[in-house]
XYZ file of C-alpha atoms in Angstrom:
495
model
C -0.834 -21.705 6.684
C -0.193 -19.555 9.749
C -0.056 -22.620 12.048
C 2.540 -24.273 9.836
C 5.000 -21.733 11.182
C 3.693 -20.647 14.558
C 3.218 -24.208 15.871
C 7.011 -24.452 15.995
C 6.950 -21.726 18.659
C 4.649 -22.964 21.457
C 5.516 -19.989 23.649
C 4.615 -17.402 20.984
C 1.557 -16.269 22.958
C 3.604 -15.485 26.069
C 6.507 -14.084 24.055
C 4.333 -11.586 22.213
C 2.574 -10.610 25.446
C 5.984 -9.857 26.969
C 6.815 -7.609 24.013
C 3.591 -5.680 24.600
C 4.646 -5.086 28.204
C 8.258 -4.208 27.392
C 9.319 -0.650 28.154
C 12.063 -0.557 25.500
C 10.919 0.022 21.892
C 9.878 -3.134 20.052
C 10.951 -3.638 16.436
C 8.207 -5.266 14.367
C 7.889 -6.055 10.663
C 4.358 -6.313 9.242
C 3.833 -8.413 6.103
C 0.681 -7.478 4.202
C 0.503 -4.153 5.987
C -1.708 -2.411 3.431
C -4.673 -4.568 4.329
C -7.203 -2.545 6.310
C -6.905 -4.539 9.529
C -3.105 -4.695 9.441
C -2.874 -0.962 8.787
C -5.148 -0.292 11.737
C -3.100 -2.593 13.988
C 0.046 -0.753 12.902
C -1.438 2.553 14.051
C -2.171 1.015 17.441
C 1.350 -0.388 17.780
C 2.854 2.970 16.805
C 0.839 4.559 19.611
C 2.423 2.009 21.949
C 5.869 3.236 20.911
C 6.800 0.378 18.588
C 9.248 0.824 15.705
C 7.716 -0.582 12.523
C 8.599 -1.594 9.005
C 6.259 -3.273 6.577
C 5.716 -4.707 3.125
C 2.861 -5.454 0.775
C 2.412 -6.695 -2.771
C -0.200 -3.991 -3.339
C 0.953 -0.647 -4.662
C 0.698 2.386 -2.435
C -2.714 4.040 -2.556
C -4.289 7.174 -1.150
C -5.431 5.076 1.805
C -1.922 4.008 2.802
C 0.435 6.821 1.918
C 0.447 8.317 5.442
C 1.916 5.217 7.085
C 4.621 7.095 9.085
C 7.012 4.111 8.774
C 8.902 2.432 5.891
C 6.710 0.200 3.708
C 8.303 -1.852 0.926
C 6.446 -2.608 -2.297
C 6.597 -6.336 -2.952
C 8.095 -9.129 -0.890
C 11.798 -9.982 -0.562
C 13.990 -11.414 2.182
C 16.025 -8.206 2.153
C 12.989 -6.266 3.379
C 13.242 -7.868 6.823
C 15.490 -5.630 8.966
C 18.136 -7.145 11.200
C 17.328 -7.430 14.909
C 13.581 -7.549 14.257
C 11.806 -8.684 17.427
C 8.602 -9.952 15.834
C 7.059 -10.485 12.419
C 3.296 -10.021 12.138
C 1.592 -11.325 9.003
C -1.898 -11.129 7.587
C -3.804 -14.357 7.012
C -3.399 -13.807 3.268
C 0.388 -14.320 3.475
C 1.524 -17.883 2.613
C 4.164 -19.750 4.589
C 6.572 -19.705 1.628
C 6.622 -15.901 1.453
C 10.319 -14.873 1.239
C 10.043 -12.567 4.238
C 8.379 -15.321 6.264
C 11.203 -17.707 5.355
C 13.766 -15.067 6.293
C 12.042 -14.583 9.641
C 12.292 -18.326 10.333
C 15.991 -18.311 9.414
C 16.643 -15.336 11.704
C 14.739 -16.965 14.563
C 12.191 -14.153 14.761
C 8.990 -14.526 16.704
C 6.200 -14.925 14.117
C 2.525 -14.262 14.845
C -0.536 -13.695 12.695
C -2.623 -10.534 12.710
C -5.348 -12.345 14.659
C -2.874 -13.612 17.250
C -1.338 -10.160 17.689
C -4.760 -8.586 18.134
C -5.670 -11.324 20.585
C -2.634 -10.672 22.771
C -3.302 -6.937 22.616
C -6.828 -7.610 23.878
C -5.326 -9.355 26.913
C -3.424 -6.201 27.835
C -6.213 -3.644 27.307
C -9.898 -3.998 28.319
C -11.523 -4.833 24.993
C -14.839 -4.406 23.230
C -15.049 -7.040 20.487
C -17.413 -6.286 17.599
C -18.431 -9.525 15.879
C -21.009 -10.598 13.317
C -21.352 -11.176 9.592
C -22.437 -7.628 8.741
C -21.803 -4.158 10.155
C -18.598 -4.730 12.138
C -16.610 -1.859 10.658
C -19.382 0.725 10.906
C -20.341 -0.317 14.441
C -16.775 -0.346 15.759
C -16.171 3.044 14.127
C -19.365 4.443 15.664
C -18.298 3.181 19.090
C -14.844 4.694 18.654
C -16.378 8.027 17.670
C -18.622 8.010 20.746
C -15.683 7.216 23.029
C -13.581 9.965 21.430
C -16.375 12.508 21.799
C -16.796 11.510 25.446
C -13.073 11.940 26.076
C -12.518 8.232 26.726
C -8.959 7.188 25.844
C -8.983 4.157 23.574
C -7.498 2.445 20.551
C -9.386 1.185 17.505
C -8.383 -1.757 15.333
C -10.803 -2.399 12.489
C -11.137 -2.614 8.733
C -12.173 0.943 7.959
C -11.012 4.523 7.851
C -12.971 7.482 9.148
C -13.889 10.128 6.618
C -12.139 13.450 7.276
C -10.465 12.243 10.505
C -6.846 11.740 11.564
C -6.502 8.120 12.718
C -3.686 8.779 15.172
C -6.152 10.860 17.192
C -7.985 7.650 18.141
C -4.911 5.637 19.170
C -4.212 6.771 22.722
C -0.868 5.924 24.304
C -2.602 4.938 27.557
C -6.001 3.594 26.481
C -8.819 2.621 28.808
C -10.380 0.506 26.066
C -9.493 -1.322 22.872
C -12.267 -1.477 20.267
C -11.542 -4.481 18.055
C -13.353 -5.637 14.939
C -13.496 -9.399 15.434
C -13.898 -11.409 12.239
C -15.113 -15.003 12.114
C -12.910 -15.857 9.102
C -10.820 -18.920 10.031
C -12.236 -18.480 13.546
C -9.905 -15.522 14.073
C -12.282 -13.965 16.608
C -11.564 -16.811 19.026
C -8.167 -15.185 19.657
C -9.842 -12.119 21.195
C -10.361 -11.845 24.975
C -13.075 -9.193 25.381
C -14.780 -7.791 28.449
C -17.650 -6.562 26.287
C -18.742 -8.171 23.027
C -21.264 -7.192 20.368
C -22.893 -9.858 18.203
C -24.517 -8.103 15.246
C -25.608 -10.978 13.007
C -24.811 -14.546 12.005
C -25.214 -15.456 8.340
C -23.446 -17.701 5.833
C -20.588 -15.820 4.168
C -17.173 -17.527 4.435
C -17.961 -20.806 2.697
C -14.286 -21.795 2.643
C -14.419 -21.925 6.462
C -18.003 -22.859 7.306
C -19.624 -25.439 4.994
C -23.022 -25.281 6.707
C -25.103 -23.247 9.150
C -24.500 -25.592 12.081
C -20.727 -25.153 11.813
C -21.109 -21.383 11.553
C -23.417 -21.036 14.562
C -21.164 -23.358 16.568
C -18.183 -21.068 15.932
C -20.113 -18.023 17.120
C -21.339 -20.016 20.129
C -17.705 -20.817 20.916
C -16.937 -17.093 20.728
C -19.792 -16.315 23.143
C -18.835 -19.126 25.525
C -15.402 -17.570 26.043
C -16.860 -14.400 27.541
C -15.851 -13.982 31.199
C -18.657 -14.369 33.733
C -18.355 -10.688 34.651
C -18.496 -9.641 30.983
C -21.352 -8.215 28.930
C -22.653 -9.660 25.661
C -24.803 -7.409 23.458
C -26.872 -9.420 20.970
C -29.092 -8.520 18.029
C -32.418 -10.084 19.049
C -33.719 -9.763 15.473
C -31.235 -12.443 14.351
C -32.317 -15.959 15.443
C -28.883 -17.455 14.745
C -27.222 -14.798 16.906
C -29.627 -15.599 19.742
C -28.824 -19.299 19.410
C -25.111 -18.614 19.613
C -25.548 -16.280 22.587
C -27.102 -19.057 24.656
C -23.600 -20.466 25.105
C -22.493 -17.385 27.059
C -22.071 -17.457 30.834
C -22.301 -13.710 31.331
C -24.872 -10.925 31.363
C -26.705 -10.647 28.042
C -28.196 -7.414 26.746
C -30.341 -7.482 23.613
C -30.976 -4.771 21.035
C -33.869 -4.935 18.603
C -34.994 -2.630 15.796
C -38.262 -4.460 15.078
C -41.697 -3.228 16.048
C -43.489 -4.432 19.173
C -45.429 -7.244 17.471
C -42.289 -8.702 15.879
C -40.391 -8.519 19.160
C -43.194 -10.333 20.968
C -42.849 -13.317 18.621
C -39.215 -13.869 19.609
C -38.379 -16.102 22.526
C -36.156 -14.123 24.882
C -32.950 -15.710 26.120
C -34.331 -15.281 29.621
C -36.883 -13.061 31.291
C -34.220 -10.977 33.005
C -32.575 -9.947 29.741
C -32.651 -6.185 29.207
C -33.382 -4.863 25.725
C -32.615 -1.708 23.758
C -35.508 -0.931 21.426
C -36.384 1.535 18.687
C -39.541 3.505 18.026
C -40.806 5.815 15.285
C -37.937 5.492 12.780
C -38.072 8.204 10.100
C -35.894 8.339 6.989
C -34.537 11.820 6.271
C -32.427 13.239 3.474
C -29.364 13.136 5.715
C -29.962 9.828 7.473
C -32.485 8.432 9.903
C -34.132 9.603 13.115
C -35.606 7.343 15.795
C -36.418 7.036 19.478
C -34.045 4.863 21.490
C -35.196 3.232 24.710
C -33.523 0.914 27.204
C -35.968 -1.273 29.098
C -38.659 0.922 30.631
C -36.451 4.017 30.841
C -37.297 7.320 29.182
C -36.744 7.223 25.382
C -34.090 9.421 23.760
C -34.376 11.067 20.344
C -31.495 9.936 18.141
C -30.359 11.439 14.823
C -28.073 9.180 12.839
C -26.318 10.712 9.793
C -26.278 7.352 7.977
C -28.798 6.127 5.424
C -30.636 2.829 5.718
C -32.634 1.087 8.405
C -29.825 -1.450 8.856
C -27.667 1.349 10.264
C -30.076 1.797 13.181
C -29.071 -1.614 14.507
C -25.381 -0.705 14.212
C -25.973 2.573 16.043
C -27.910 0.950 18.889
C -25.148 -1.612 19.381
C -22.487 1.110 19.489
C -24.478 3.278 21.906
C -25.228 0.322 24.183
C -21.569 -0.703 24.244
C -20.489 2.872 24.984
C -22.844 2.950 27.970
C -21.262 -0.271 29.235
C -17.875 1.455 28.860
C -19.077 4.194 31.205
C -20.331 6.854 28.788
C -23.582 8.559 29.773
C -26.474 7.611 27.485
C -27.360 11.212 26.678
C -23.745 11.917 25.732
C -23.550 8.804 23.545
C -26.760 9.671 21.688
C -25.528 13.200 21.044
C -22.150 11.952 19.805
C -23.771 9.813 17.107
C -25.117 12.957 15.417
C -21.581 14.068 14.498
C -20.369 10.707 13.173
C -18.288 11.480 10.043
C -18.830 8.132 8.346
C -16.403 5.500 7.078
C -14.670 5.185 3.720
C -16.428 2.865 1.261
C -19.526 2.623 3.453
C -22.233 4.456 1.496
C -19.603 7.060 0.618
C -20.563 9.890 -1.700
C -17.678 10.320 -4.141
C -18.942 13.468 -5.842
C -20.196 14.088 -9.379
C -18.801 13.107 -12.743
C -20.489 14.119 -16.005
C -24.211 13.645 -15.305
C -23.663 11.067 -12.569
C -23.854 11.290 -8.808
C -21.245 8.795 -7.587
C -21.812 6.544 -4.571
C -19.542 3.757 -3.311
C -20.077 0.898 -0.863
C -18.164 -2.157 0.335
C -21.255 -4.407 0.195
C -20.336 -7.843 -1.157
C -23.029 -10.111 0.328
C -26.662 -10.271 -0.879
C -27.974 -9.037 2.468
C -25.610 -6.059 2.384
C -26.383 -5.309 -1.265
C -30.121 -5.364 -0.656
C -29.726 -3.015 2.330
C -27.439 -0.637 0.422
C -29.662 -0.417 -2.663
C -32.708 0.136 -0.441
C -30.850 2.910 1.379
C -29.917 4.503 -1.960
C -33.562 4.399 -3.053
C -34.622 6.075 0.192
C -31.885 8.723 0.058
C -32.254 9.471 -3.674
C -35.855 8.515 -4.558
C -36.011 10.365 -7.891
C -32.739 9.044 -9.322
C -32.225 6.391 -11.968
C -30.030 3.848 -10.171
C -27.211 2.132 -12.043
C -25.177 -0.410 -10.068
C -21.708 -1.694 -10.906
C -20.993 -4.846 -8.893
C -17.666 -6.609 -8.529
C -18.355 -10.016 -6.928
C -15.895 -11.052 -4.223
C -14.725 -14.683 -4.248
C -15.877 -17.330 -6.686
C -17.182 -19.723 -4.036
C -19.322 -17.081 -2.336
C -20.750 -15.957 -5.686
C -21.561 -19.511 -6.752
C -23.181 -20.477 -3.442
C -25.294 -17.313 -3.241
C -25.904 -16.802 -6.976
C -29.697 -16.655 -6.747
C -29.612 -14.348 -3.725
C -27.203 -11.986 -5.515
C -29.487 -11.797 -8.557
C -32.544 -11.102 -6.396
C -30.775 -8.328 -4.479
C -29.210 -6.630 -7.502
C -32.440 -6.569 -9.514
C -33.653 -3.839 -7.134
C -31.540 -1.436 -9.230
C -32.650 -0.046 -12.600
C -29.539 -1.274 -14.396
C -26.709 -3.592 -13.295
C -23.199 -4.044 -14.668
C -21.348 -7.100 -13.330
C -17.545 -7.209 -13.415
C -15.380 -10.350 -13.215
C -15.133 -11.869 -9.755
C -12.393 -10.467 -7.530
C -10.885 -13.821 -6.569
C -9.085 -12.613 -3.405
C -7.802 -15.793 -1.674
C -8.764 -18.029 -4.613
C -6.955 -18.811 -7.851
C -7.960 -16.302 -10.518
C -8.839 -18.669 -13.363
C -11.458 -18.559 -16.120
C -14.208 -18.894 -13.509
C -13.824 -15.233 -12.524
C -15.463 -14.448 -15.873
C -17.818 -17.405 -16.277
C -19.227 -17.027 -12.751
C -20.034 -13.358 -13.334
C -21.605 -14.210 -16.673
C -23.818 -16.766 -14.915
C -24.932 -14.043 -12.509
C -25.792 -11.793 -15.457
C -27.844 -14.606 -16.990
C -29.759 -15.090 -13.737
C -30.523 -11.382 -13.648
C -31.789 -11.436 -17.228
C -33.990 -14.439 -16.457
C -35.621 -12.332 -13.751
C -36.517 -9.679 -16.307
C -33.921 -7.227 -14.993
C -31.375 -5.224 -17.001
C -28.036 -6.954 -16.358
C -24.885 -6.666 -18.463
C -21.389 -8.125 -18.141
C -18.572 -5.554 -17.979
C -15.136 -7.148 -18.555
C -12.827 -4.504 -17.059
C -12.684 -1.366 -14.947
C -11.541 0.494 -18.060
C -14.760 -0.531 -19.782
C -16.725 0.566 -16.731
C -15.083 3.963 -16.955
C -16.229 4.263 -20.571
C -19.784 3.507 -19.462
C -19.741 6.632 -17.321
C -18.939 8.643 -20.447
C -21.617 6.946 -22.565
C -24.121 9.636 -23.550
C -26.513 7.003 -24.903
C -27.393 5.661 -21.477
C -30.909 6.869 -20.920
C -31.765 8.797 -17.797
C -34.118 11.406 -16.452
C -34.069 14.720 -18.247
C -33.113 16.398 -14.959
C -29.774 14.577 -14.898
C -30.715 12.683 -11.744
C -28.582 9.618 -12.360
C -26.953 7.669 -9.536
C -23.957 5.396 -10.134
C -23.410 2.982 -7.233
C -20.304 0.793 -7.054
C -20.498 -2.323 -4.874
C -17.841 -4.831 -3.857
C -14.993 -5.621 -1.472
C -12.305 -5.837 -4.148
C -10.665 -2.981 -6.045
C -13.706 -1.542 -7.830
C -13.174 1.775 -6.041
C -10.026 2.319 -8.149
C -12.315 3.751 -10.795
C -12.711 6.930 -8.746
C -8.971 7.590 -8.927
C -8.762 6.885 -12.656
C -11.597 9.016 -14.000
C -10.295 11.684 -16.371
C -10.610 15.225 -15.115
C -11.943 16.193 -11.732
C -14.744 14.616 -9.756
C -16.605 17.557 -8.387
């Protein structure tokens, strides 16, 4: 839908680039501004001195109240200010949105979020963080390392640091832009990075990539666009990522969390490829410790305050990218120890009644399996109850068996209706979730359908749910929709 409008303005790329270079303040209106990526882009544009307004159909939440510019609730032509230089819209905004139509009538320059981020990456040396899983955590880790090292930069991604002011990481004169680069609708092809991280390649957006070949080809296209003087950091433990990386015409650096025997079974891209490796990983109560080594250099002890072995890969990628940005390795390793974490990424929400509350954005079977495993490692003596809100009907249908296998790792699972997101919310949001429950029951696991968030809230107050006498009960919410609203609606105080 974005091309339906922007194709009428063939010079939009150059026009937006000129706005980025303009010394006078630019007036921009952002439609769909409460989405995580759009909000993050807004912070970056504010740091560049832009004057912003915005709108969103979503009501204001705790995550968006500190916007520092006017944000209208809902969409109406009257929300578009006069003399607006450019309208930036999220990919979720249809062409018939009243503010989009008003922008066309006023002759405004119109660009998508992906296009705006792409032009920004042409003005600032950019590190693009791509891959199916781990983009937000890895880009946030890299940003934290750069901040700790005193490296001026801007961050545009889909997360929010815990306990951190975001404007502190949007420098007016940045040396680097750290950009989360999503493969949805091939948006990441708009980015022009000097350094790129490829974390993983796995089927996820079935509305864009019908098969593995199409998916790998898109990532290969992303890699092929790297400049010859650039650096591509690739997860060597992911065969599909390695296949995509072969299209790159730049230096390739691998990172690998597997043991020596597993690494030996992988065909290297070439013999000259350097590799970051991990040794002696140990799970602790507060995260994970491991030895990090680059090539045949001296290993460094690393303490990562994040739970789960999958986070080691994210940390290595961030550290390796920081080194390529000019940060000393020792300084980067030390910075990781003080990483505050990201909202909705294995976030402890406190206690309610007899429950310890934990929240995560995981909405893919691979992510769910990793998150539940991390919860088991972090809280080994707890009875684990999971509440899962599937995200998108098509994804849930295509990966139904994988979802059931991953969720059965919990002691008890409640499945909510599918959060349809970009799809039409019809009866399938219920029937698809009920099918997932049935698959869980067929596996001998304890699955139950939960029709609403209100009902889920009542479950937390249910004294009949059995648990250890010690009160060690863990309630883990999973999903990329609005399941986290439950934490703002619980009666009384979460302590």
